[in-house]
Amino acid sequence: MPVESVCVVGLGYVGLPTAAVLAQHGFEVVGVDANPEKVRVVNEGGTPIAEPDLDTLVRTAVASGQLRAQTRMEPADVFIIAVPTPIGDDHVPDLDQLRDAVSALAPVLEAGNLVLLESTSPVGTTEALCEWLAELRPDLSYPHAAGEASDIRVAYSPERVLPGRILDELVDNDRIVGGVTPRCADVAKALYRVFVRGTCSTATARTAELVKLTENAYRDVNIAFANEISTVCEALDVDPWEVIDLANRHPRVDVLSPGPGVGGHCIAVDPWFLVHSQPELTRLVGAAREVNDGKPAWIVERVVATCQGLAQPTIACLGLAYKADVGDLRESPALAVVERLWSAVPGRVMVVEPHIANLPDRLSMDRIELVCLADALTAADVVVLLTDHREFLRIEPKHLRNKRVIDTRGVWRRR
Ligand code: SAJ
């Protein structure tokens, strides 16, 4: 049966770009989100997230009538679920939003539908999703029990897009499509092939779930290695950037860049899904998480040492976002650094973050203020570079003269 309508559940960093690209390719797309404010913004042709070129794409899709948003679920040929799957304080996967999405779509499900999960999920979640649907709609059959004869097809295809390059990567990256049965995978692959230029490989749903967790754990472990080497360098009074640059001249060595820690809603979170499911078998993955999570505290110790002799230092923290040239503060190590600095040092903490208009509630404290770069550079005794935004790379050395400088990303050292 040809696919005409797609319902995308969750209008975040993955759902909204996916909905807009599908609309661009002629599907009738409804974006569903529990947040009425997001729905309002999208229906006005706006975007609740900052991502290059997404605003134009959404505006065009909404204006053409191919994309609309609402809080209510409605029948469609395909349901794509892209809701957040965070972890709780105890590092246990929190699938509540996914369960809510499944409960909301079950009543409108019809025989012949395809349900596609894109949210990063613990291995076994896609099969669990079939079971949840079977409990909610026992009048339909599902592939985990009925195999290829099922009324509903269910597959898992992890998103792989890099914030800041989402629209390009959504189309150009290779895609893994994991079916609960081979036919489920083929049906889902046919949909992705409409807009994906990369190779679409099929697998089982469990394999696809583990592929996603492996990718992000791989990156986390590699960043942890760079972060660990940087602390070793500091202890041995050796320049970490020089060590890494020179080590990378070996043909089989490619050390990543140390920084203030790992942030974002993916790499700082997803490896815990692996650790939670196989704690005895994931010592390296768990240790990498600890190393990366420990980096903000280590940076703060360095700043405190740098402030020695200054009774009321003014500290300029450059960057709050979790990485360069985005405004996303989720799990940002820079936030953790600023927060800890506030209690560790008595002076003023000036924050420069060109991508936000107001400080997050978490930082609304006396002695912390959001200022422009020029004011920060004029007033600061100590400058701490936390995010390598392009504005900060252009700061001329003369503006840093006579200041105590901590460059957690090594960008000024390297230029
Ligand atoms: N970072 C370093 N040093 C490095 C590279 C990164 O400290 O050498 C830090 C960044 O500053 C940031 C964090 O790591 O705080 C993560 O940034 P990132 O650019 O590595 O990745 P994300 O979180 O923006 O996106 C990742 C990507 N996954 C991989 O590269 C394996 C992306 O493809 C995924 O789609 C995304 O997670 C996701 O949604 O899972």
Short mmCIF file of C-alpha atoms and ligand atoms in Angstrom, two decimals:
data_model
loop_
_atom_site.label_atom_id
_atom_site.label_comp_id
_atom_site.label_asym_id
_atom_site.label_seq_id
_atom_site.Cartn_x
_atom_site.Cartn_y
_atom_site.Cartn_z
CA MET A 1 0.00 0.00 0.00
CA PRO A 2 1.57 3.34 -0.97
CA VAL A 3 2.38 5.69 1.93
CA GLU A 4 0.57 9.02 1.73
CA SER A 5 0.34 10.29 5.29
CA VAL A 6 2.96 10.28 8.04
CA CYS A 7 2.44 11.22 11.66
CA VAL A 8 5.69 12.27 13.38
CA VAL A 9 5.43 12.07 17.16
CA GLY A 10 7.80 14.48 18.94
CA LEU A 11 8.77 17.77 17.29
CA GLY A 12 12.31 18.04 18.65
CA TYR A 13 15.77 17.97 17.09
CA VAL A 14 14.97 14.80 15.17
CA GLY A 15 11.20 14.82 14.72
CA LEU A 16 10.78 18.32 13.33
CA PRO A 17 13.54 18.08 10.68
CA THR A 18 12.26 14.62 9.69
CA ALA A 19 8.68 15.91 9.43
CA ALA A 20 9.79 18.87 7.31
CA VAL A 21 11.90 16.72 4.97
CA LEU A 22 9.04 14.23 4.51
CA ALA A 23 6.67 17.12 3.75
CA GLN A 24 9.19 18.45 1.23
CA HIS A 25 9.02 15.05 -0.49
CA GLY A 26 5.27 15.25 -0.90
CA PHE A 27 3.95 13.30 2.08
CA GLU A 28 1.05 14.69 4.03
CA VAL A 29 2.70 15.15 7.42
CA VAL A 30 1.20 15.79 10.84
CA GLY A 31 3.61 16.59 13.64
CA VAL A 32 2.31 15.71 17.08
CA ASP A 33 3.80 17.13 20.25
CA ALA A 34 2.50 17.25 23.81
CA ASN A 35 3.79 20.82 24.14
CA PRO A 36 1.14 23.26 22.77
CA GLU A 37 3.72 26.04 22.51
CA LYS A 38 5.85 24.01 20.09
CA VAL A 39 2.74 23.19 18.09
CA ARG A 40 1.81 26.86 17.88
CA VAL A 41 5.30 27.88 16.74
CA VAL A 42 5.40 25.22 14.01
CA ASN A 43 1.93 26.08 12.73
CA GLU A 44 3.06 29.68 12.39
CA GLY A 45 5.92 28.44 10.21
CA GLY A 46 8.55 28.85 12.93
CA THR A 47 10.96 26.46 14.62
CA PRO A 48 11.27 25.92 18.36
CA ILE A 49 14.90 24.83 17.85
CA ALA A 50 17.81 26.67 16.26
CA GLU A 51 19.25 24.67 13.38
CA PRO A 52 20.68 25.99 10.11
CA ASP A 53 18.11 26.18 7.27
CA LEU A 54 15.39 24.43 9.27
CA ASP A 55 13.31 27.61 9.55
CA THR A 56 13.06 28.00 5.77
CA LEU A 57 12.18 24.34 5.28
CA VAL A 58 9.48 24.38 7.98
CA ARG A 59 8.03 27.69 6.76
CA THR A 60 7.76 26.36 3.21
CA ALA A 61 6.27 23.03 4.32
CA VAL A 62 3.65 24.72 6.52
CA ALA A 63 2.80 27.30 3.85
CA SER A 64 2.28 24.55 1.25
CA GLY A 65 -0.10 22.70 3.58
CA GLN A 66 2.06 19.55 3.58
CA LEU A 67 3.01 19.99 7.25
CA ARG A 68 0.83 20.88 10.20
CA ALA A 69 1.25 20.36 13.93
CA GLN A 70 -1.16 19.44 16.69
CA THR A 71 -1.23 17.95 20.18
CA ARG A 72 -3.75 15.28 19.22
CA MET A 73 -2.90 12.03 17.44
CA GLU A 74 -4.73 11.20 14.22
CA PRO A 75 -4.77 8.23 11.84
CA ALA A 76 -1.91 7.99 9.32
CA ASP A 77 -0.19 5.35 7.17
CA VAL A 78 3.07 5.63 9.09
CA PHE A 79 3.88 6.72 12.65
CA ILE A 80 7.43 7.88 13.35
CA ILE A 81 8.20 8.15 17.06
CA ALA A 82 10.99 10.60 17.92
CA VAL A 83 10.34 11.47 21.55
CA PRO A 84 13.09 11.97 24.15
CA THR A 85 14.33 8.89 26.02
CA PRO A 86 16.38 10.47 28.82
CA ILE A 87 17.95 8.84 31.87
CA GLY A 88 16.89 9.40 35.46
CA ASP A 89 19.22 10.65 38.22
CA ASP A 90 20.13 7.04 38.92
CA HIS A 91 21.24 6.52 35.27
CA VAL A 92 18.23 4.31 34.56
CA PRO A 93 16.60 4.78 31.11
CA ASP A 94 13.38 6.73 31.39
CA LEU A 95 10.94 5.49 28.74
CA ASP A 96 7.89 7.32 30.11
CA GLN A 97 7.56 9.68 27.12
CA LEU A 98 7.84 6.74 24.74
CA ARG A 99 5.13 4.84 26.61
CA ASP A 100 2.94 7.95 26.55
CA ALA A 101 3.42 8.26 22.78
CA VAL A 102 2.52 4.60 22.26
CA SER A 103 -0.58 4.95 24.46
CA ALA A 104 -1.66 8.00 22.46
CA LEU A 105 -1.21 6.42 19.04
CA ALA A 106 -2.71 2.99 19.85
CA PRO A 107 -6.35 4.14 19.56
CA VAL A 108 -5.85 5.49 16.01
CA LEU A 109 -3.79 2.54 14.73
CA GLU A 110 -5.20 0.70 11.69
CA ALA A 111 -4.28 -2.54 9.94
CA GLY A 112 -1.57 -1.86 7.34
CA ASN A 113 0.18 0.84 9.43
CA LEU A 114 3.94 1.03 9.91
CA VAL A 115 5.22 2.14 13.34
CA LEU A 116 8.81 3.36 13.26
CA LEU A 117 10.80 4.12 16.38
CA GLU A 118 13.73 6.56 16.00
CA SER A 119 14.38 7.50 19.65
CA THR A 120 17.61 6.11 21.10
CA SER A 121 16.47 3.12 23.12
CA PRO A 122 17.76 0.22 25.20
CA VAL A 123 18.04 -3.06 23.30
CA GLY A 124 14.66 -4.81 23.29
CA THR A 125 12.56 -1.62 23.34
CA THR A 126 11.10 -2.11 19.84
CA GLU A 127 9.89 -5.59 20.78
CA ALA A 128 8.53 -4.17 24.05
CA LEU A 129 6.71 -1.52 22.00
CA CYS A 130 4.95 -4.33 20.08
CA GLU A 131 3.87 -5.84 23.39
CA TRP A 132 2.56 -2.50 24.67
CA LEU A 133 0.56 -2.06 21.47
CA ALA A 134 -0.77 -5.61 21.71
CA GLU A 135 -2.06 -4.88 25.22
CA LEU A 136 -3.68 -1.62 24.13
CA ARG A 137 -5.11 -2.85 20.81
CA PRO A 138 -5.60 -6.63 21.03
CA ASP A 139 -7.86 -6.47 17.93
CA LEU A 140 -4.73 -6.03 15.73
CA SER A 141 -1.76 -8.40 15.27
CA TYR A 142 1.90 -7.43 15.65
CA PRO A 143 5.12 -8.82 14.18
CA HIS A 144 6.73 -10.01 17.44
CA ALA A 145 3.91 -12.57 17.74
CA ALA A 146 2.33 -12.89 14.26
CA GLY A 147 5.55 -12.59 12.21
CA GLU A 148 5.22 -11.57 8.56
CA ALA A 149 1.43 -12.03 8.68
CA SER A 150 0.96 -9.17 11.19
CA ASP A 151 -1.52 -6.34 10.64
CA ILE A 152 1.03 -3.77 11.86
CA ARG A 153 4.67 -3.45 10.78
CA VAL A 154 7.15 -2.27 13.41
CA ALA A 155 10.78 -1.18 12.89
CA TYR A 156 13.57 0.75 14.57
CA SER A 157 15.80 3.19 12.74
CA PRO A 158 18.12 5.28 14.90
CA GLU A 159 18.67 8.90 14.03
CA ARG A 160 22.35 9.75 13.47
CA VAL A 161 22.24 13.46 12.78
CA LEU A 162 24.75 15.90 14.22
CA PRO A 163 23.23 19.07 15.71
CA GLY A 164 24.38 21.99 13.57
CA ARG A 165 24.32 19.80 10.42
CA ILE A 166 21.00 18.02 10.89
CA LEU A 167 19.43 18.67 7.51
CA ASP A 168 22.50 17.57 5.57
CA GLU A 169 23.10 14.49 7.70
CA LEU A 170 19.44 13.45 7.66
CA VAL A 171 19.72 13.04 3.91
CA ASP A 172 23.38 12.11 3.37
CA ASN A 173 24.15 9.73 6.25
CA ASP A 174 23.84 5.99 5.85
CA ARG A 175 20.85 4.66 7.72
CA ILE A 176 20.30 1.41 9.65
CA VAL A 177 16.77 0.05 9.49
CA GLY A 178 15.99 -2.70 11.97
CA GLY A 179 12.78 -4.64 11.51
CA VAL A 180 10.98 -6.82 14.00
CA THR A 181 10.70 -9.07 10.92
CA PRO A 182 12.60 -8.79 7.59
CA ARG A 183 9.45 -7.51 5.87
CA CYS A 184 9.06 -4.79 8.52
CA ALA A 185 12.63 -3.68 7.76
CA ASP A 186 11.98 -3.66 4.00
CA VAL A 187 8.80 -1.58 4.33
CA ALA A 188 10.56 0.95 6.56
CA LYS A 189 13.57 1.06 4.25
CA ALA A 190 11.33 1.89 1.30
CA LEU A 191 10.12 4.97 3.18
CA TYR A 192 13.63 6.17 4.08
CA ARG A 193 14.86 5.60 0.53
CA VAL A 194 12.56 8.40 -0.59
CA PHE A 195 14.77 11.03 1.05
CA VAL A 196 17.99 9.33 2.22
CA ARG A 197 20.90 9.53 -0.24
CA GLY A 198 23.16 7.37 1.97
CA THR A 199 22.97 3.58 2.01
CA CYS A 200 20.03 2.10 3.93
CA SER A 201 21.08 -1.21 5.50
CA THR A 202 18.58 -3.58 7.06
CA ALA A 203 19.02 -5.59 10.25
CA THR A 204 16.95 -6.84 13.14
CA ALA A 205 15.46 -4.22 15.47
CA ARG A 206 17.71 -5.42 18.33
CA THR A 207 20.81 -5.03 16.18
CA ALA A 208 19.79 -1.54 15.09
CA GLU A 209 19.17 -0.55 18.73
CA LEU A 210 22.63 -1.77 19.71
CA VAL A 211 24.27 -0.10 16.69
CA LYS A 212 23.05 3.29 17.89
CA LEU A 213 24.27 2.74 21.45
CA THR A 214 27.60 1.46 20.14
CA GLU A 215 28.15 4.57 18.01
CA ASN A 216 27.62 7.01 20.85
CA ALA A 217 29.50 4.91 23.42
CA TYR A 218 32.41 4.68 20.96
CA ARG A 219 32.59 8.46 20.71
CA ASP A 220 32.24 8.91 24.47
CA VAL A 221 35.07 6.45 25.18
CA ASN A 222 37.31 8.19 22.66
CA ILE A 223 36.60 11.65 24.08
CA ALA A 224 37.21 10.26 27.59
CA PHE A 225 40.61 9.06 26.44
CA ALA A 226 41.51 12.56 25.24
CA ASN A 227 40.20 14.05 28.49
CA GLU A 228 42.18 11.59 30.58
CA ILE A 229 45.38 12.28 28.64
CA SER A 230 44.85 16.02 29.17
CA THR A 231 44.72 15.58 32.95
CA VAL A 232 47.84 13.38 32.84
CA CYS A 233 49.61 16.10 30.82
CA GLU A 234 48.64 18.72 33.37
CA ALA A 235 49.98 16.59 36.24
CA LEU A 236 53.25 16.07 34.36
CA ASP A 237 53.48 19.72 33.27
CA VAL A 238 53.34 18.90 29.56
CA ASP A 239 51.16 20.68 26.98
CA PRO A 240 48.25 18.32 26.12
CA TRP A 241 47.61 19.89 22.71
CA GLU A 242 51.21 19.44 21.67
CA VAL A 243 51.20 15.82 22.88
CA ILE A 244 47.99 15.04 20.99
CA ASP A 245 49.08 16.85 17.81
CA LEU A 246 52.35 14.95 17.79
CA ALA A 247 50.80 11.58 18.73
CA ASN A 248 48.34 12.02 15.87
CA ARG A 249 51.24 12.06 13.43
CA HIS A 250 51.43 8.31 14.00
CA PRO A 251 49.58 6.67 11.09
CA ARG A 252 47.28 4.65 13.31
CA VAL A 253 46.63 7.16 16.10
CA ASP A 254 43.81 9.70 16.05
CA VAL A 255 43.21 11.13 19.52
CA LEU A 256 40.16 13.42 19.78
CA SER A 257 40.14 16.83 21.48
CA PRO A 258 39.98 17.22 25.23
CA GLY A 259 37.52 19.76 26.57
CA PRO A 260 35.50 20.67 29.66
CA GLY A 261 33.52 17.40 29.46
CA VAL A 262 30.87 15.86 27.23
CA GLY A 263 27.44 17.39 26.83
CA GLY A 264 24.37 17.19 24.64
CA HIS A 265 21.37 14.95 24.98
CA CYS A 266 23.02 11.94 23.34
CA ILE A 267 26.63 11.10 24.09
CA ALA A 268 26.35 12.13 27.73
CA VAL A 269 23.26 9.93 28.10
CA ASP A 270 23.15 6.95 25.74
CA PRO A 271 26.17 5.00 27.05
CA TRP A 272 24.30 4.64 30.34
CA PHE A 273 21.68 2.54 28.48
CA LEU A 274 24.42 0.00 27.79
CA VAL A 275 25.78 0.17 31.33
CA HIS A 276 22.31 -0.24 32.77
CA SER A 277 21.55 -3.34 30.70
CA GLN A 278 24.95 -5.07 31.11
CA PRO A 279 26.71 -3.56 34.14
CA GLU A 280 29.25 -6.39 34.48
CA LEU A 281 30.28 -6.18 30.83
CA THR A 282 30.62 -2.43 30.37
CA ARG A 283 33.45 -1.38 32.69
CA LEU A 284 35.16 0.66 29.97
CA VAL A 285 31.96 2.42 28.89
CA GLY A 286 31.07 3.20 32.50
CA ALA A 287 34.58 4.48 33.25
CA ALA A 288 34.46 6.75 30.19
CA ARG A 289 31.22 8.27 31.48
CA GLU A 290 32.85 8.89 34.87
CA VAL A 291 35.94 10.46 33.26
CA ASN A 292 33.87 12.80 31.10
CA ASP A 293 31.44 13.67 33.88
CA GLY A 294 34.39 14.43 36.17
CA LYS A 295 35.97 16.96 33.81
CA PRO A 296 33.95 20.07 34.84
CA ALA A 297 35.06 19.65 38.48
CA TRP A 298 38.65 19.29 37.33
CA ILE A 299 38.38 22.50 35.28
CA VAL A 300 36.94 24.34 38.31
CA GLU A 301 39.93 23.23 40.42
CA ARG A 302 42.21 24.75 37.80
CA VAL A 303 40.27 28.01 37.74
CA VAL A 304 40.36 28.23 41.54
CA ALA A 305 44.14 27.69 41.48
CA THR A 306 44.45 30.35 38.77
CA CYS A 307 42.52 32.85 40.91
CA GLN A 308 45.03 32.60 43.75
CA GLY A 309 45.99 36.02 45.08
CA LEU A 310 42.82 37.70 43.74
CA ALA A 311 40.43 38.50 46.61
CA GLN A 312 37.29 39.10 44.48
CA PRO A 313 38.17 37.89 40.97
CA THR A 314 35.95 38.68 38.00
CA ILE A 315 35.80 35.55 35.88
CA ALA A 316 34.58 35.59 32.27
CA CYS A 317 33.23 32.20 31.15
CA LEU A 318 33.06 32.09 27.36
CA GLY A 319 30.35 29.70 26.18
CA LEU A 320 27.54 27.83 27.88
CA ALA A 321 26.40 25.63 24.98
CA TYR A 322 27.54 22.01 24.93
CA LYS A 323 29.52 22.49 21.73
CA ALA A 324 30.55 25.04 19.12
CA ASP A 325 28.08 27.22 17.23
CA VAL A 326 24.86 25.80 18.70
CA GLY A 327 22.61 27.21 21.42
CA ASP A 328 21.81 23.84 23.00
CA LEU A 329 22.54 23.82 26.74
CA ARG A 330 21.38 20.29 27.48
CA GLU A 331 23.84 18.41 29.72
CA SER A 332 26.38 21.10 28.87
CA PRO A 333 29.61 20.75 30.86
CA ALA A 334 30.00 24.55 30.61
CA LEU A 335 26.84 24.94 32.72
CA ALA A 336 28.29 22.62 35.33
CA VAL A 337 31.54 24.61 35.36
CA VAL A 338 29.77 27.96 35.85
CA GLU A 339 27.53 26.56 38.56
CA ARG A 340 30.46 25.06 40.47
CA LEU A 341 32.59 28.19 40.04
CA TRP A 342 29.89 30.25 41.66
CA SER A 343 30.21 28.30 44.90
CA ALA A 344 33.99 27.87 44.67
CA VAL A 345 35.06 31.48 44.02
CA PRO A 346 33.80 34.63 45.78
CA GLY A 347 33.92 37.10 42.85
CA ARG A 348 31.67 37.85 39.83
CA VAL A 349 31.04 35.25 37.15
CA MET A 350 30.34 36.81 33.75
CA VAL A 351 28.91 34.45 31.16
CA VAL A 352 29.13 35.10 27.41
CA GLU A 353 26.85 32.95 25.26
CA PRO A 354 25.92 34.58 21.94
CA HIS A 355 23.28 31.92 21.18
CA ILE A 356 20.94 32.63 24.12
CA ALA A 357 18.98 35.68 25.27
CA ASN A 358 18.68 34.79 28.97
CA LEU A 359 20.53 32.66 31.46
CA PRO A 360 18.81 29.36 32.27
CA ASP A 361 16.98 29.28 35.64
CA ARG A 362 19.69 27.03 37.01
CA LEU A 363 22.12 29.99 36.84
CA SER A 364 19.84 32.74 38.08
CA MET A 365 21.96 33.58 41.12
CA ASP A 366 23.56 36.75 42.40
CA ARG A 367 27.11 37.26 41.06
CA ILE A 368 26.32 35.43 37.77
CA GLU A 369 25.38 37.60 34.79
CA LEU A 370 25.01 37.18 31.03
CA VAL A 371 27.10 39.84 29.28
CA CYS A 372 28.43 40.58 25.81
CA LEU A 373 31.92 39.51 24.82
CA ALA A 374 33.38 43.03 24.80
CA ASP A 375 32.18 43.77 28.36
CA ALA A 376 33.47 40.46 29.62
CA LEU A 377 36.90 40.96 28.09
CA THR A 378 37.13 44.46 29.54
CA ALA A 379 36.14 43.49 33.08
CA ALA A 380 37.64 40.03 33.54
CA ASP A 381 40.69 39.14 35.58
CA VAL A 382 40.35 35.52 34.51
CA VAL A 383 39.04 34.28 31.14
CA VAL A 384 37.84 30.68 30.86
CA LEU A 385 37.00 29.46 27.37
CA LEU A 386 34.40 26.70 27.68
CA THR A 387 32.82 26.46 24.21
CA ASP A 388 34.72 26.93 20.96
CA HIS A 389 32.13 29.19 19.27
CA ARG A 390 33.52 30.89 16.19
CA GLU A 391 33.19 34.37 17.82
CA PHE A 392 35.67 33.28 20.48
CA LEU A 393 38.21 31.88 18.04
CA ARG A 394 38.51 35.38 16.55
CA ILE A 395 39.44 37.09 19.85
CA GLU A 396 42.74 38.85 19.29
CA PRO A 397 45.60 37.97 21.65
CA LYS A 398 45.87 41.63 22.71
CA HIS A 399 42.44 41.34 24.42
CA LEU A 400 43.73 38.50 26.56
CA ARG A 401 46.97 40.19 27.53
CA ASN A 402 47.33 40.80 31.30
CA LYS A 403 44.57 38.28 32.01
CA ARG A 404 44.81 34.84 33.49
CA VAL A 405 43.52 32.52 30.78
CA ILE A 406 42.24 28.93 30.85
CA ASP A 407 41.47 27.60 27.41
CA THR A 408 39.67 24.29 28.03
CA ARG A 409 39.40 23.53 24.30
CA GLY A 410 42.95 24.47 23.32
CA VAL A 411 41.73 26.69 20.50
CA TRP A 412 43.89 29.72 21.26
CA ARG A 413 46.93 27.55 21.90
CA ARG A 414 46.45 25.87 18.54
CA ARG A 415 45.98 28.93 16.39
N1 SAJ B 1 33.60 16.69 22.21
C1 SAJ B 1 34.86 16.81 22.77
N2 SAJ B 1 35.95 16.46 22.02
C2 SAJ B 1 35.82 16.00 20.73
C3 SAJ B 1 34.54 15.87 20.18
C4 SAJ B 1 33.43 16.23 20.94
O1 SAJ B 1 35.02 17.22 23.93
O2 SAJ B 1 36.85 15.74 20.11
C5 SAJ B 1 32.41 17.04 23.01
C6 SAJ B 1 31.58 18.18 22.42
O3 SAJ B 1 32.11 19.41 22.78
C7 SAJ B 1 30.23 17.89 23.03
C8 SAJ B 1 30.19 16.36 23.11
O4 SAJ B 1 31.53 15.93 23.02
O5 SAJ B 1 30.14 18.40 24.36
C9 SAJ B 1 29.36 15.67 22.02
O6 SAJ B 1 29.51 16.37 20.79
P1 SAJ B 1 29.57 15.62 19.38
O7 SAJ B 1 29.73 16.66 18.34
O8 SAJ B 1 30.58 14.55 19.42
O9 SAJ B 1 28.19 14.84 19.25
P2 SAJ B 1 26.64 15.24 19.42
O10 SAJ B 1 26.22 14.88 20.81
O11 SAJ B 1 26.35 16.61 18.97
O12 SAJ B 1 25.97 14.22 18.38
C10 SAJ B 1 26.20 12.82 18.56
C11 SAJ B 1 26.64 12.23 17.20
N3 SAJ B 1 27.11 10.86 17.41
C12 SAJ B 1 28.34 10.46 16.97
O13 SAJ B 1 29.10 11.20 16.40
C13 SAJ B 1 28.69 9.04 17.20
C14 SAJ B 1 25.47 12.26 16.21
O14 SAJ B 1 25.82 11.62 15.00
C15 SAJ B 1 24.25 11.58 16.83
O15 SAJ B 1 23.13 11.60 15.96
C16 SAJ B 1 23.88 12.32 18.08
O16 SAJ B 1 25.00 12.22 19.01
C17 SAJ B 1 22.65 11.67 18.67
O17 SAJ B 1 21.56 12.27 18.54
O18 SAJ B 1 22.73 10.54 19.17
#
